[in-house]
Every structure is written in structure tokens, then in C-alpha cells.
PDB file of C-alpha atoms in Angstrom:
ATOM      1  CA  UNK A   1     -45.354 127.865 208.401  1.00  0.00           C
ATOM      2  CA  UNK A   2     -47.353 130.521 206.596  1.00  0.00           C
ATOM      3  CA  UNK A   3     -46.387 134.181 206.921  1.00  0.00           C
ATOM      4  CA  UNK A   4     -48.152 137.339 205.760  1.00  0.00           C
ATOM      5  CA  UNK A   5     -48.224 141.075 206.490  1.00  0.00           C
ATOM      6  CA  UNK A   6     -51.370 143.136 206.982  1.00  0.00           C
ATOM      7  CA  UNK A   7     -50.811 146.871 206.499  1.00  0.00           C
ATOM      8  CA  UNK A   8     -52.713 149.315 208.669  1.00  0.00           C
ATOM      9  CA  UNK A   9     -53.021 150.354 212.285  1.00  0.00           C
ATOM     10  CA  UNK A  10     -53.724 147.249 214.416  1.00  0.00           C
ATOM     11  CA  UNK A  11     -56.905 147.374 216.499  1.00  0.00           C
ATOM     12  CA  UNK A  12     -57.332 145.520 219.775  1.00  0.00           C
ATOM     13  CA  UNK A  13     -60.402 143.612 220.818  1.00  0.00           C
ATOM     14  CA  UNK A  14     -61.696 145.358 223.905  1.00  0.00           C
ATOM     15  CA  UNK A  15     -63.896 143.888 226.556  1.00  0.00           C
ATOM     16  CA  UNK A  16     -67.489 143.666 225.389  1.00  0.00           C
ATOM     17  CA  UNK A  17     -70.088 145.357 227.532  1.00  0.00           C
ATOM     18  CA  UNK A  18     -73.560 144.144 228.335  1.00  0.00           C
ATOM     19  CA  UNK A  19     -76.294 146.194 229.928  1.00  0.00           C
ATOM     20  CA  UNK A  20     -80.046 146.025 230.399  1.00  0.00           C
ATOM     21  CA  UNK A  21     -82.083 148.397 228.252  1.00  0.00           C
ATOM     22  CA  UNK A  22     -84.406 150.118 230.747  1.00  0.00           C
ATOM     23  CA  UNK A  23     -87.215 150.452 228.200  1.00  0.00           C
ATOM     24  CA  UNK A  24     -87.227 146.883 226.859  1.00  0.00           C
ATOM     25  CA  UNK A  25     -85.669 145.120 229.883  1.00  0.00           C
ATOM     26  CA  UNK A  26     -83.540 143.106 227.440  1.00  0.00           C
ATOM     27  CA  UNK A  27     -79.796 142.617 227.506  1.00  0.00           C
ATOM     28  CA  UNK A  28     -77.871 144.705 224.983  1.00  0.00           C
ATOM     29  CA  UNK A  29     -74.378 143.664 223.876  1.00  0.00           C
ATOM     30  CA  UNK A  30     -71.938 146.339 222.700  1.00  0.00           C
ATOM     31  CA  UNK A  31     -68.353 145.861 221.545  1.00  0.00           C
ATOM     32  CA  UNK A  32     -65.936 148.118 223.424  1.00  0.00           C
ATOM     33  CA  UNK A  33     -63.530 148.846 220.557  1.00  0.00           C
ATOM     34  CA  UNK A  34     -64.494 150.739 217.447  1.00  0.00           C
ATOM     35  CA  UNK A  35     -62.961 149.443 214.250  1.00  0.00           C
ATOM     36  CA  UNK A  36     -62.438 145.904 215.533  1.00  0.00           C
ATOM     37  CA  UNK A  37     -64.710 144.267 212.965  1.00  0.00           C
ATOM     38  CA  UNK A  38     -63.118 146.202 210.083  1.00  0.00           C
ATOM     39  CA  UNK A  39     -59.632 145.184 211.264  1.00  0.00           C
ATOM     40  CA  UNK A  40     -60.677 141.517 211.577  1.00  0.00           C
ATOM     41  CA  UNK A  41     -62.068 141.657 208.039  1.00  0.00           C
ATOM     42  CA  UNK A  42     -58.831 143.199 206.771  1.00  0.00           C
ATOM     43  CA  UNK A  43     -56.702 140.505 208.437  1.00  0.00           C
ATOM     44  CA  UNK A  44     -58.900 137.737 207.009  1.00  0.00           C
ATOM     45  CA  UNK A  45     -58.685 139.358 203.554  1.00  0.00           C
ATOM     46  CA  UNK A  46     -54.867 139.257 203.559  1.00  0.00           C
ATOM     47  CA  UNK A  47     -54.788 135.741 205.064  1.00  0.00           C
ATOM     48  CA  UNK A  48     -57.319 134.026 202.807  1.00  0.00           C
ATOM     49  CA  UNK A  49     -55.141 133.631 199.666  1.00  0.00           C
ATOM     50  CA  UNK A  50     -52.586 131.705 201.757  1.00  0.00           C
ATOM     51  CA  UNK A  51     -55.072 129.602 203.721  1.00  0.00           C
ATOM     52  CA  UNK A  52     -55.627 125.867 203.265  1.00  0.00           C
ATOM     53  CA  UNK A  53     -58.708 124.712 201.351  1.00  0.00           C
ATOM     54  CA  UNK A  54     -60.240 123.470 204.577  1.00  0.00           C
ATOM     55  CA  UNK A  55     -59.394 124.990 207.969  1.00  0.00           C
ATOM     56  CA  UNK A  56     -57.024 122.887 210.055  1.00  0.00           C
ATOM     57  CA  UNK A  57     -58.684 120.756 212.714  1.00  0.00           C
ATOM     58  CA  UNK A  58     -55.687 120.105 214.977  1.00  0.00           C
ATOM     59  CA  UNK A  59     -53.490 122.254 217.219  1.00  0.00           C
ATOM     60  CA  UNK A  60     -52.191 125.514 215.751  1.00  0.00           C
ATOM     61  CA  UNK A  61     -49.530 128.098 216.572  1.00  0.00           C
ATOM     62  CA  UNK A  62     -49.764 131.837 215.880  1.00  0.00           C
ATOM     63  CA  UNK A  63     -47.118 134.523 216.173  1.00  0.00           C
ATOM     64  CA  UNK A  64     -47.878 138.203 215.587  1.00  0.00           C
ATOM     65  CA  UNK A  65     -45.527 141.183 215.415  1.00  0.00           C
ATOM     66  CA  UNK A  66     -47.537 144.396 215.773  1.00  0.00           C
ATOM     67  CA  UNK A  67     -45.763 147.400 214.278  1.00  0.00           C
ATOM     68  CA  UNK A  68     -46.660 150.981 215.197  1.00  0.00           C
ATOM     69  CA  UNK A  69     -45.185 154.112 213.670  1.00  0.00           C
ATOM     70  CA  UNK A  70     -43.362 156.090 216.338  1.00  0.00           C
ATOM     71  CA  UNK A  71     -45.235 159.331 217.134  1.00  0.00           C
ATOM     72  CA  UNK A  72     -43.357 162.549 216.324  1.00  0.00           C
ATOM     73  CA  UNK A  73     -43.359 163.398 220.036  1.00  0.00           C
ATOM     74  CA  UNK A  74     -41.297 160.240 220.704  1.00  0.00           C
ATOM     75  CA  UNK A  75     -38.871 160.487 217.738  1.00  0.00           C
ATOM     76  CA  UNK A  76     -35.813 161.406 219.793  1.00  0.00           C
ATOM     77  CA  UNK A  77     -36.312 158.552 222.239  1.00  0.00           C
ATOM     78  CA  UNK A  78     -34.561 155.229 221.925  1.00  0.00           C
ATOM     79  CA  UNK A  79     -37.532 153.219 223.164  1.00  0.00           C
ATOM     80  CA  UNK A  80     -38.085 150.324 220.777  1.00  0.00           C
ATOM     81  CA  UNK A  81     -41.327 149.028 222.191  1.00  0.00           C
ATOM     82  CA  UNK A  82     -44.610 150.941 222.498  1.00  0.00           C
ATOM     83  CA  UNK A  83     -45.813 150.564 226.078  1.00  0.00           C
ATOM     84  CA  UNK A  84     -49.138 152.195 225.268  1.00  0.00           C
ATOM     85  CA  UNK A  85     -52.654 150.982 224.467  1.00  0.00           C
ATOM     86  CA  UNK A  86     -53.870 148.755 223.026  1.00  0.00           C
ATOM     87  CA  UNK A  87     -52.568 145.864 225.112  1.00  0.00           C
ATOM     88  CA  UNK A  88     -50.725 143.113 223.257  1.00  0.00           C
ATOM     89  CA  UNK A  89     -53.189 140.467 224.468  1.00  0.00           C
ATOM     90  CA  UNK A  90     -56.137 142.434 223.063  1.00  0.00           C
ATOM     91  CA  UNK A  91     -54.344 142.838 219.730  1.00  0.00           C
ATOM     92  CA  UNK A  92     -53.764 139.079 219.700  1.00  0.00           C
ATOM     93  CA  UNK A  93     -57.443 138.374 220.407  1.00  0.00           C
ATOM     94  CA  UNK A  94     -58.398 140.297 217.278  1.00  0.00           C
ATOM     95  CA  UNK A  95     -55.918 138.319 215.158  1.00  0.00           C
ATOM     96  CA  UNK A  96     -57.027 134.964 216.582  1.00  0.00           C
ATOM     97  CA  UNK A  97     -60.684 135.765 215.917  1.00  0.00           C
ATOM     98  CA  UNK A  98     -59.904 137.021 212.397  1.00  0.00           C
ATOM     99  CA  UNK A  99     -58.118 133.780 211.482  1.00  0.00           C
ATOM    100  CA  UNK A 100     -60.981 131.574 212.712  1.00  0.00           C
ATOM    101  CA  UNK A 101     -62.541 129.738 209.751  1.00  0.00           C
ATOM    102  CA  UNK A 102     -59.565 130.839 207.627  1.00  0.00           C
ATOM    103  CA  UNK A 103     -56.728 128.716 209.074  1.00  0.00           C
ATOM    104  CA  UNK A 104     -58.511 126.841 211.865  1.00  0.00           C
ATOM    105  CA  UNK A 105     -62.045 125.911 212.845  1.00  0.00           C
ATOM    106  CA  UNK A 106     -62.000 127.586 216.272  1.00  0.00           C
ATOM    107  CA  UNK A 107     -59.437 129.716 218.094  1.00  0.00           C
ATOM    108  CA  UNK A 108     -59.475 127.221 220.970  1.00  0.00           C
ATOM    109  CA  UNK A 109     -57.153 125.181 218.714  1.00  0.00           C
ATOM    110  CA  UNK A 110     -54.387 127.759 219.180  1.00  0.00           C
ATOM    111  CA  UNK A 111     -52.018 126.135 221.663  1.00  0.00           C
ATOM    112  CA  UNK A 112     -48.889 128.188 220.945  1.00  0.00           C
ATOM    113  CA  UNK A 113     -49.243 131.969 220.729  1.00  0.00           C
ATOM    114  CA  UNK A 114     -46.709 134.803 220.732  1.00  0.00           C
ATOM    115  CA  UNK A 115     -47.241 138.540 220.452  1.00  0.00           C
ATOM    116  CA  UNK A 116     -44.814 141.449 220.277  1.00  0.00           C
ATOM    117  CA  UNK A 117     -45.374 145.194 219.833  1.00  0.00           C
ATOM    118  CA  UNK A 118     -42.621 147.396 218.454  1.00  0.00           C
ATOM    119  CA  UNK A 119     -42.043 150.624 216.577  1.00  0.00           C
ATOM    120  CA  UNK A 120     -41.276 150.556 212.859  1.00  0.00           C
ATOM    121  CA  UNK A 121     -41.606 152.452 209.595  1.00  0.00           C
ATOM    122  CA  UNK A 122     -44.865 150.890 208.399  1.00  0.00           C
ATOM    123  CA  UNK A 123     -47.843 150.179 210.679  1.00  0.00           C
ATOM    124  CA  UNK A 124     -49.356 146.725 210.470  1.00  0.00           C
ATOM    125  CA  UNK A 125     -48.974 143.189 211.714  1.00  0.00           C
ATOM    126  CA  UNK A 126     -46.699 140.387 210.553  1.00  0.00           C
ATOM    127  CA  UNK A 127     -48.463 137.081 211.208  1.00  0.00           C
ATOM    128  CA  UNK A 128     -47.095 133.544 211.205  1.00  0.00           C
ATOM    129  CA  UNK A 129     -49.444 130.559 211.424  1.00  0.00           C
ATOM    130  CA  UNK A 130     -48.459 126.900 211.611  1.00  0.00           C
ATOM    131  CA  UNK A 131     -49.779 123.477 212.494  1.00  0.00           C
ATOM    132  CA  UNK A 132     -48.290 122.148 215.726  1.00  0.00           C
TER     133      UNK A 132
END
């Protein structure tokens, strides 16, 4: 199992939007979340030194613990888990896409996946990756 921490505020991968440009009559694709590409690049940057020479070709497992700093308005509360956006599944999608070509060839190889959001002192994501 390989484990690493990526500091920073995790960004979820929103639903992409497609629309027809009325002037050109061509489909235009727009990502829904700003900062997604930068976050994916950051995750890949921290993962690459620990990655195998060649991406794994078999089944893979991924576990991600997303840590958010508790807002000052919530400091007195005992809630441990942030039940706010972004959704855990969208955060996971960003991680899985970021690790493609780093640890595995395609994220369809991920057969075991776990995600958890919680409050902590330092924002970021703790990632574990393993071959199943």
C-alpha cells in the first residue's frame, strides 16, 4: 500500500455541461467546477514520486480522507464531519482521474474505493493506493 498527503483545499469534479453554440451550431463542453484541473495536477505531483515505473494494469484500490478546516462559524460545534459541498463522490472522482496514468492505466481498474470527509487542522487529502 502506498500512502501520501496532498495539502490544499480539495476540489470536487462537478458534472460537465454541454451546450450548442448558437452562432457555430457546434457542441461546446465546459467543466462545471473551477480549479478541478489545478487540483488534479497537484494530486498527481504529490503522487508521482511514489508511483511505480509503469502504471499497474490490474485491479486497484483507493482510499481518500478529505480534510477540511472547520469554519470559524462552526468552531463551537461538535460535528466531526462536514456535510457541505462538495460531495464526497465528486471529490473521489477528482482523485481517481488525477491518479490515472500515475498508478493505473485507467480509473476503470479501481474496484475498491473509499472516501471520507472530516474536519481537521490542515486541509488536504490523505490518499492510499494499493493493488488488489
